[in-house]
Amino acid sequence: MTARRPVRSRSPKHRPVLLPAGIVACSTTLLAAPFPEPSQLPVQPTPPDPLVRFDGQRVSTAREWYQQRRPELKALFQHYMYGSWPSAPAVRATVERMDTQYFGGKATKKEVALALGPDDAPVLHLLVVVPNGRRGPAPVFVGLAFCPICALVNDPNLPLPTNWMYPGPGVRDHRATAAIRGSAVGTWSIEQTIDRGYGVAIFYNGDVEPDYPEAPEGIRAWYARHPAPASAGTTAAEGGYDWGAIAAWAWGARRVVDYLVTDKAVDARRIAVVGHSRNGKASLVAGAFDERIALVIPHQAGCGGTAPSRGTIGESVQRINTSFPHWFNAPFKQFNDQPQRLPFDQNSLIALCAPRPVLVSNATEDSWGNPDGQFEMVQGADPVYRFLKAGGLAARQMPPTNQLVASKLGFFIRPGKHSMTPEDWRAFLDFADKELKPVRPPRDR
Ligand code: GCU
């Protein structure tokens, strides 16, 4: 794999402008950084309309959405919330172990080590399992997990990791013990996915960025120690990324996609991404910024993901920034007591995925994640999908429990708590059966 060049607008009328961190925008879109200080932004009590540009003009064509408003929204989300991040490095993939007779011969398993850069860059350990006997390559769910890959399957051959772990079953003092093996089999239900004809490619988010502030072994610290050389088509200042951990996990998922599109067993045009909670926030960021991802499932993603920043139920911007100061960038903290000044809400992040399908899934007892507010965010993304003639949300109100709304913008809520269960996976797979179509080459962009 080679380092990817920033994408440039093909239209001769629009001169490309390279913003910090490789964001490319058109010179006609008023995207010249820096954006105003948060205190200078207007108060908008309700979610800003994604189809109204930062300069107040309404988007009038699909082309304008793709070429101007979408890049502008991406730049706004990076500037005020998630931070800026490096463009794709040359990822080195090594298949460490392979078993073509997995799950009693139903699947092939590969353990792939992805070096996220040269030298001592962090290594992401990927568990790829694809069904055997398919006629063509398999559609695959990229999964962001809270646990190492040895927890995802009952398989003593997977090595025990030594890096930082979340507290949980089989973890002592943030380190894995043998008891961690297989402890997340029910969460990921890999065999069910295989039986339905899909593959998975799952990694532990902590391989990319351990979930505590200023983790020295994370990818953010690594880039801080290795600022991009000016000779690589960047400026030295680009080493100064201000990304939070959510963006780093999303970036890691995109490096997994870099690998998957080279894997012959995988249908590169049918790659979905799924994650739970903080990993759901990261899944949505990955899908919003990466058009190779054909379907996005932010599961119970809550504040900073699919719940409104202006919401009054559950977690607030102030609370998330206080509990998790390393998840977002510094400017986002300036919205703690004035989220109404954000020039977007999370409906715009969902809308960035258009025309690709997004399933927002929830649980009734997860009030911290504000399921009602999440439904409103899906409703708030719907006008963009309709404007682009890409379908939308086929529900006027929150559906009854266990009743999947399987339209381009999907919604699901089941009884129960904040978790990821085999029932959730059934809904994900039903949604994918209907909506995981090959990503089409961009038409209008
Ligand atoms: C906390 C946090 C949420 C997050 C959740 C999780 O509850 O406040 O924002 O989604 O952890 O990741 O499980």
Coordinates of C-alpha atoms and ligand atoms in Angstrom, one line a residue:
M1 CA 0.0 0.0 0.0
T2 CA 1.2 3.4 -0.7
A3 CA 0.6 6.7 1.1
R4 CA -2.6 8.3 -0.3
R5 CA -2.5 11.7 -1.8
P6 CA -5.2 14.2 -0.7
V7 CA -8.1 14.0 -3.1
R8 CA -8.5 17.1 -5.2
S9 CA -11.6 18.6 -6.8
R10 CA -11.7 17.7 -10.5
S11 CA -13.7 20.7 -11.5
P12 CA -11.5 23.3 -13.2
K13 CA -13.7 26.1 -11.8
H14 CA -12.8 25.3 -8.3
R15 CA -9.2 25.7 -7.3
P16 CA -8.3 23.2 -4.6
V17 CA -7.2 24.5 -1.3
L18 CA -5.2 22.3 1.0
L19 CA -6.3 22.9 4.6
P20 CA -4.3 21.6 7.6
A21 CA -4.3 17.8 8.0
G22 CA -5.0 17.2 4.3
I23 CA -8.6 18.5 4.2
V24 CA -9.3 19.7 0.7
A25 CA -11.9 22.2 0.0
C26 CA -12.8 24.4 -2.9
S27 CA -11.7 28.0 -2.9
T28 CA -15.3 29.1 -3.5
T29 CA -16.7 27.7 -0.3
L30 CA -15.5 30.2 2.3
L31 CA -13.5 27.4 3.9
A32 CA -10.4 29.4 4.6
A33 CA -9.4 28.5 8.1
P34 CA -9.5 29.6 10.8
F35 CA -13.1 29.5 11.7
P36 CA -14.4 31.9 14.3
E37 CA -13.8 31.4 18.0
P38 CA -16.7 29.4 19.6
S39 CA -17.9 32.5 21.5
Q40 CA -18.2 34.3 18.1
L41 CA -20.5 31.7 16.6
P42 CA -24.2 32.5 16.6
V43 CA -26.5 30.8 19.2
Q44 CA -28.7 28.3 17.4
P45 CA -31.1 26.7 19.8
T46 CA -32.1 24.0 17.4
P47 CA -29.8 21.8 15.3
P48 CA -28.5 23.8 12.3
D49 CA -29.8 22.7 8.9
P50 CA -27.2 20.6 7.2
L51 CA -28.4 22.0 3.9
V52 CA -27.6 25.6 4.8
R53 CA -24.0 26.5 4.4
F54 CA -21.8 28.3 7.0
D55 CA -22.4 31.5 5.1
G56 CA -26.2 31.1 5.4
Q57 CA -26.8 30.2 1.7
R58 CA -29.0 27.2 1.1
V59 CA -27.5 24.3 -0.9
S60 CA -29.4 24.1 -4.2
T61 CA -27.9 21.2 -6.1
A62 CA -26.5 17.7 -5.3
R63 CA -23.3 18.8 -6.8
E64 CA -23.1 21.7 -4.4
W65 CA -23.7 19.4 -1.5
Y66 CA -20.9 17.0 -2.6
Q67 CA -18.4 19.6 -3.7
Q68 CA -18.9 22.4 -1.2
R69 CA -21.2 21.8 1.7
R70 CA -20.0 18.3 2.5
P71 CA -16.3 19.3 2.6
E72 CA -17.3 22.4 4.6
L73 CA -19.1 20.2 7.2
K74 CA -16.2 17.8 7.4
A75 CA -13.9 20.8 8.1
L76 CA -16.3 22.2 10.7
F77 CA -16.5 18.8 12.5
Q78 CA -12.7 18.5 12.5
H79 CA -12.1 22.1 13.6
Y80 CA -14.6 22.3 16.5
M81 CA -15.0 18.7 17.7
Y82 CA -13.0 15.7 16.6
G83 CA -9.7 17.4 15.6
S84 CA -7.5 17.0 12.6
W85 CA -5.7 13.8 11.8
P86 CA -2.9 12.6 9.5
S87 CA -3.6 11.3 6.0
A88 CA -3.3 7.6 5.4
P89 CA 0.2 6.2 6.0
A90 CA 1.6 3.2 4.2
V91 CA 0.2 0.4 6.3
R92 CA 2.2 -2.8 6.5
A93 CA 0.1 -5.9 6.8
T94 CA 1.5 -9.3 8.0
V95 CA -0.7 -12.4 8.1
E96 CA 0.5 -14.0 11.3
R97 CA -1.7 -17.1 11.4
M98 CA -4.4 -18.5 9.2
D99 CA -6.9 -21.4 9.6
T100 CA -9.0 -22.4 6.7
Q101 CA -11.1 -24.7 8.8
Y102 CA -12.5 -22.3 11.4
F103 CA -15.9 -22.9 13.0
G104 CA -15.9 -26.5 11.9
G105 CA -14.8 -25.7 8.4
K106 CA -17.4 -22.9 7.8
A107 CA -14.9 -20.1 7.7
T108 CA -11.3 -19.0 7.2
K109 CA -9.7 -17.1 10.0
K110 CA -6.7 -14.8 9.6
E111 CA -4.8 -12.9 12.3
V112 CA -3.3 -9.8 10.6
A113 CA -0.9 -7.4 12.2
L114 CA -1.2 -4.0 10.7
A115 CA 1.8 -1.7 11.4
L116 CA 0.3 1.8 11.4
G117 CA 3.5 3.4 10.3
P118 CA 7.2 2.8 10.2
D119 CA 9.6 1.8 13.1
D120 CA 7.9 1.8 16.4
A121 CA 4.4 2.8 15.2
P122 CA 1.5 1.1 17.0
V123 CA 0.4 -2.3 15.6
L124 CA -3.2 -3.1 15.2
H125 CA -4.2 -6.7 15.6
L126 CA -7.0 -7.7 13.3
L127 CA -9.1 -10.8 13.4
V128 CA -10.5 -11.5 9.9
V129 CA -13.0 -14.3 9.6
V130 CA -14.8 -14.9 6.3
P131 CA -17.3 -17.6 5.3
N132 CA -16.0 -20.4 3.1
G133 CA -17.7 -21.7 0.0
R134 CA -19.1 -18.4 -1.2
R135 CA -19.1 -17.8 -4.9
G136 CA -17.5 -14.4 -4.7
P137 CA -15.7 -12.3 -2.1
A138 CA -17.6 -11.7 1.2
P139 CA -19.2 -8.5 2.5
V140 CA -17.4 -7.7 5.7
F141 CA -18.2 -5.9 9.0
V142 CA -15.3 -3.9 10.3
G143 CA -15.7 -3.9 14.1
L144 CA -14.2 -1.7 16.8
A145 CA -14.0 -3.6 20.0
F146 CA -13.4 -2.9 23.7
C147 CA -11.3 -6.1 24.1
P148 CA -8.4 -7.8 22.4
I149 CA -9.1 -10.3 19.5
C150 CA -8.4 -13.3 21.8
A151 CA -11.7 -12.4 23.6
L152 CA -13.8 -12.6 20.5
V153 CA -13.5 -16.4 19.9
N154 CA -12.9 -19.5 21.9
D155 CA -9.5 -20.2 20.5
P156 CA -6.4 -20.9 22.7
N157 CA -4.1 -20.2 19.8
L158 CA -4.6 -16.5 19.8
P159 CA -1.9 -14.8 21.8
L160 CA -2.6 -12.9 25.0
P161 CA -1.8 -9.2 24.5
T162 CA 0.3 -7.3 26.9
N163 CA -1.0 -3.7 26.2
W164 CA -3.4 -1.6 28.3
M165 CA -6.9 -3.0 28.6
Y166 CA -10.2 -1.7 29.8
P167 CA -11.3 -3.1 33.2
G168 CA -13.5 -6.1 32.7
P169 CA -13.7 -9.9 32.7
G170 CA -10.2 -11.4 32.6
V171 CA -8.4 -8.1 33.2
R172 CA -6.2 -7.3 36.2
D173 CA -4.5 -3.9 36.6
H174 CA -5.4 -3.1 33.0
R175 CA -3.6 -6.2 31.7
A176 CA -5.2 -9.2 30.2
T177 CA -5.1 -12.6 32.0
A178 CA -5.9 -16.0 30.4
A179 CA -9.5 -15.5 31.6
I180 CA -10.1 -12.9 29.0
R181 CA -10.1 -15.5 26.2
G182 CA -13.5 -15.9 24.7
S183 CA -15.1 -13.4 27.1
A184 CA -16.7 -11.4 24.3
V185 CA -18.0 -14.2 22.2
G186 CA -21.6 -13.2 22.9
T187 CA -21.0 -9.6 22.2
W188 CA -19.6 -10.2 18.7
S189 CA -21.6 -13.3 17.8
I190 CA -19.1 -14.0 14.9
E191 CA -20.5 -17.4 14.1
Q192 CA -24.0 -16.0 13.6
T193 CA -22.5 -13.5 11.1
I194 CA -20.6 -16.2 9.2
D195 CA -23.8 -18.3 9.0
R196 CA -25.5 -15.3 7.4
G197 CA -22.8 -15.1 4.7
Y198 CA -20.9 -12.1 6.0
G199 CA -17.3 -11.8 7.3
V200 CA -15.8 -9.7 10.1
A201 CA -12.6 -7.8 10.6
I202 CA -12.5 -6.8 14.2
F203 CA -9.8 -5.0 16.2
Y204 CA -9.3 -3.6 19.7
N205 CA -9.5 0.2 19.8
G206 CA -6.8 0.3 22.4
D207 CA -4.3 -1.1 19.8
V208 CA -4.6 2.3 18.1
E209 CA -5.1 4.5 21.1
P210 CA -5.5 3.3 24.7
D211 CA -8.4 5.0 26.3
Y212 CA -6.8 7.3 28.8
P213 CA -5.4 10.9 28.5
E214 CA -2.0 11.3 26.9
A215 CA -1.3 7.6 26.4
P216 CA 2.4 7.5 25.4
E217 CA 1.9 4.3 23.4
G218 CA -1.0 5.5 21.3
I219 CA -1.0 6.7 17.7
R220 CA -1.6 10.3 18.7
A221 CA 1.6 10.4 20.8
W222 CA 3.4 8.5 18.0
Y223 CA 2.5 11.2 15.4
A224 CA 3.4 13.9 17.9
R225 CA 6.9 12.3 18.0
H226 CA 7.0 11.9 14.2
P227 CA 5.7 15.1 12.6
A228 CA 5.3 14.7 8.9
P229 CA 8.4 15.9 7.0
A230 CA 7.9 18.8 4.8
S231 CA 9.4 16.8 1.9
A232 CA 6.4 14.4 1.9
G233 CA 4.1 16.9 0.4
T234 CA 3.1 18.3 3.7
T235 CA 4.3 21.0 6.0
A236 CA 6.0 20.3 9.3
A237 CA 3.1 22.0 11.0
E238 CA 0.9 19.0 9.9
G239 CA 2.6 17.0 12.6
G240 CA 0.6 19.1 15.1
Y241 CA -2.7 17.2 14.8
D242 CA -5.3 17.9 17.5
W243 CA -7.3 14.8 17.1
G244 CA -9.0 13.2 20.1
A245 CA -9.2 9.5 20.8
I246 CA -12.6 9.1 19.0
A247 CA -11.0 10.4 15.8
A248 CA -8.0 8.1 16.4
W249 CA -10.2 5.0 16.6
A250 CA -12.0 6.1 13.5
W251 CA -8.7 6.6 11.7
G252 CA -7.7 3.1 12.8
A253 CA -10.9 1.6 11.3
R254 CA -10.0 3.3 8.1
R255 CA -6.6 1.7 8.1
V256 CA -8.4 -1.6 8.4
V257 CA -10.3 -0.7 5.3
D258 CA -6.9 0.2 3.6
Y259 CA -6.0 -3.4 4.3
L260 CA -9.4 -5.0 3.4
V261 CA -9.5 -3.5 0.0
T262 CA -6.4 -5.5 -0.8
D263 CA -7.7 -8.8 0.5
K264 CA -9.2 -11.0 -2.3
A265 CA -11.5 -12.8 0.1
V266 CA -13.3 -9.4 0.9
D267 CA -15.8 -7.6 -1.3
A268 CA -14.2 -4.2 -1.2
R269 CA -17.4 -2.5 -2.3
R270 CA -19.4 -4.0 0.6
I271 CA -17.5 -3.0 3.7
A272 CA -19.6 -2.1 6.7
V273 CA -18.4 -0.6 10.0
V274 CA -19.9 -1.2 13.4
G275 CA -19.0 -0.2 17.0
H276 CA -20.7 0.1 20.3
S277 CA -21.0 3.3 22.4
R278 CA -17.7 5.2 22.2
N279 CA -16.7 2.8 19.4
G280 CA -20.1 3.7 17.8
K281 CA -19.1 7.4 17.9
A282 CA -15.8 6.4 16.1
S283 CA -17.7 4.2 13.6
L284 CA -19.9 7.1 12.6
V285 CA -16.8 9.4 12.2
A286 CA -15.2 6.7 10.1
G287 CA -18.2 6.3 7.9
A288 CA -18.8 10.0 7.5
F289 CA -15.2 10.7 6.3
D290 CA -14.6 7.5 4.3
E291 CA -16.7 6.8 1.2
R292 CA -15.2 3.3 0.9
I293 CA -17.4 2.3 3.8
A294 CA -20.7 1.1 2.3
L295 CA -22.8 0.9 5.5
V296 CA -22.5 2.4 9.0
I297 CA -23.8 1.1 12.3
P298 CA -23.2 3.4 15.2
H299 CA -24.7 1.3 18.0
Q300 CA -25.9 3.1 21.1
A301 CA -23.4 5.8 20.2
G302 CA -24.9 8.6 22.4
C303 CA -23.4 12.0 23.0
G304 CA -20.6 12.9 20.6
G305 CA -22.0 10.2 18.2
T306 CA -25.6 10.0 17.2
A307 CA -27.2 11.9 20.1
P308 CA -27.7 15.7 19.9
S309 CA -25.1 17.9 21.5
R310 CA -28.0 20.2 22.2
G311 CA -29.9 17.4 24.0
T312 CA -31.3 17.7 27.5
I313 CA -31.5 14.0 28.2
G314 CA -28.5 11.9 29.3
E315 CA -24.9 12.9 28.7
S316 CA -24.1 16.5 28.0
V317 CA -21.2 18.0 26.1
Q318 CA -19.9 19.4 29.4
R319 CA -20.2 16.0 31.0
I320 CA -18.5 14.0 28.3
N321 CA -15.6 16.5 28.0
T322 CA -15.1 16.4 31.8
S323 CA -15.2 12.6 32.1
F324 CA -13.2 12.0 28.9
P325 CA -11.0 15.0 28.2
H326 CA -9.0 13.1 25.6
W327 CA -11.9 12.1 23.3
F328 CA -12.4 15.4 21.5
N329 CA -10.2 18.3 20.6
A330 CA -9.6 21.5 22.7
P331 CA -12.1 23.8 20.9
F332 CA -14.9 21.3 21.7
K333 CA -14.5 22.1 25.4
Q334 CA -15.3 25.7 24.7
F335 CA -18.9 24.5 23.9
N336 CA -19.3 23.0 27.4
D337 CA -21.7 25.7 28.5
Q338 CA -22.8 26.8 25.1
P339 CA -23.5 23.8 22.9
Q340 CA -26.1 25.9 21.1
R341 CA -23.2 27.7 19.4
L342 CA -22.0 24.6 17.6
P343 CA -22.4 25.3 13.9
F344 CA -23.7 21.7 13.4
D345 CA -25.4 19.0 15.4
Q346 CA -25.0 15.2 15.0
N347 CA -27.7 15.0 12.4
S348 CA -25.1 16.6 10.1
L349 CA -22.5 13.9 10.9
I350 CA -25.1 11.2 9.9
A351 CA -25.9 13.2 6.8
L352 CA -22.2 13.1 5.7
C353 CA -22.7 9.4 5.1
A354 CA -25.4 10.1 2.4
P355 CA -26.2 8.4 0.1
R356 CA -24.9 5.4 2.0
P357 CA -27.1 3.5 4.6
V358 CA -26.8 4.2 8.3
L359 CA -28.5 2.1 11.0
V360 CA -28.8 3.9 14.4
S361 CA -29.6 1.3 17.0
N362 CA -30.6 1.7 20.7
A363 CA -31.9 0.1 23.9
T364 CA -34.8 1.3 25.9
E365 CA -32.9 1.5 29.2
D366 CA -30.0 3.4 27.7
S367 CA -31.3 6.8 28.7
W368 CA -27.7 8.0 29.1
G369 CA -27.4 7.7 25.3
N370 CA -30.7 9.5 24.7
P371 CA -32.5 7.2 22.2
D372 CA -35.3 9.8 21.5
G373 CA -32.7 12.4 20.7
Q374 CA -30.9 9.9 18.4
F375 CA -34.2 9.3 16.6
E376 CA -34.4 13.1 16.1
M377 CA -30.9 13.2 14.7
V378 CA -31.8 10.6 12.2
Q379 CA -34.9 12.6 11.3
G380 CA -32.6 15.6 11.0
A381 CA -30.4 13.8 8.5
D382 CA -33.4 12.6 6.4
P383 CA -33.8 15.9 4.4
V384 CA -30.3 15.5 3.1
Y385 CA -30.9 11.9 1.9
R386 CA -34.2 13.0 0.3
F387 CA -32.5 16.0 -1.3
L388 CA -29.9 13.7 -2.9
K389 CA -32.7 11.3 -3.9
A390 CA -31.1 8.6 -1.8
G391 CA -34.1 7.4 0.2
G392 CA -34.3 8.3 3.8
L393 CA -36.0 7.3 7.0
A394 CA -39.2 5.3 6.6
A395 CA -40.7 6.2 10.0
R396 CA -42.4 9.3 11.3
Q397 CA -42.0 8.3 14.9
M398 CA -39.8 6.0 17.0
P399 CA -40.7 2.4 16.1
P400 CA -41.9 -0.1 18.6
T401 CA -39.2 -2.2 20.3
N402 CA -37.6 -5.0 18.2
Q403 CA -39.1 -3.6 15.0
L404 CA -36.3 -2.7 12.6
V405 CA -36.9 0.3 10.4
A406 CA -34.9 -1.0 7.3
S407 CA -34.8 2.1 5.1
K408 CA -31.6 3.9 3.9
L409 CA -31.6 5.7 7.2
G410 CA -32.5 2.9 9.6
F411 CA -33.5 2.8 13.2
F412 CA -33.7 0.0 15.8
I413 CA -34.5 -0.1 19.5
R414 CA -34.8 -3.2 21.6
P415 CA -35.7 -3.6 25.3
G416 CA -32.8 -3.7 27.7
K417 CA -29.6 -2.1 28.6
H418 CA -26.5 -0.6 27.2
S419 CA -24.7 -3.5 25.5
M420 CA -24.2 -5.3 22.2
T421 CA -26.1 -8.6 22.0
P422 CA -26.9 -11.4 19.5
E423 CA -30.4 -9.7 19.0
D424 CA -28.6 -6.5 18.0
W425 CA -26.6 -8.4 15.5
R426 CA -29.7 -10.0 14.1
A427 CA -31.0 -6.5 13.4
F428 CA -27.6 -5.4 11.9
L429 CA -27.6 -8.4 9.6
D430 CA -31.2 -7.9 8.6
F431 CA -30.4 -4.3 7.8
A432 CA -27.3 -5.4 5.8
D433 CA -29.3 -8.0 3.9
K434 CA -31.5 -5.1 2.7
E435 CA -29.1 -2.2 2.4
L436 CA -25.5 -3.3 2.1
K437 CA -25.2 -2.7 -1.7
P438 CA -21.9 -2.1 -3.4
V439 CA -20.7 1.5 -3.0
R440 CA -21.1 3.2 -6.3
P441 CA -18.4 5.4 -7.7
P442 CA -19.2 9.0 -6.8
R443 CA -21.4 10.4 -9.5
D444 CA -21.6 14.0 -8.8
R445 CA -18.4 14.7 -7.0
Ligands
GCU1 C1 -19.7 6.3 29.0 C2 -19.7 7.6 28.2 C3 -20.5 7.4 26.9 C4 -20.0 6.2 26.2 C5 -20.0 5.0 27.1 C6 -19.3 3.8 26.5 O1 -21.0 6.0 29.5 O2 -20.3 8.6 29.1 O3 -20.3 8.6 26.1 O4 -20.7 6.0 25.0 O5 -19.2 5.3 28.2 O6 -18.5 3.9 25.6 O7 -19.7 2.7 26.9

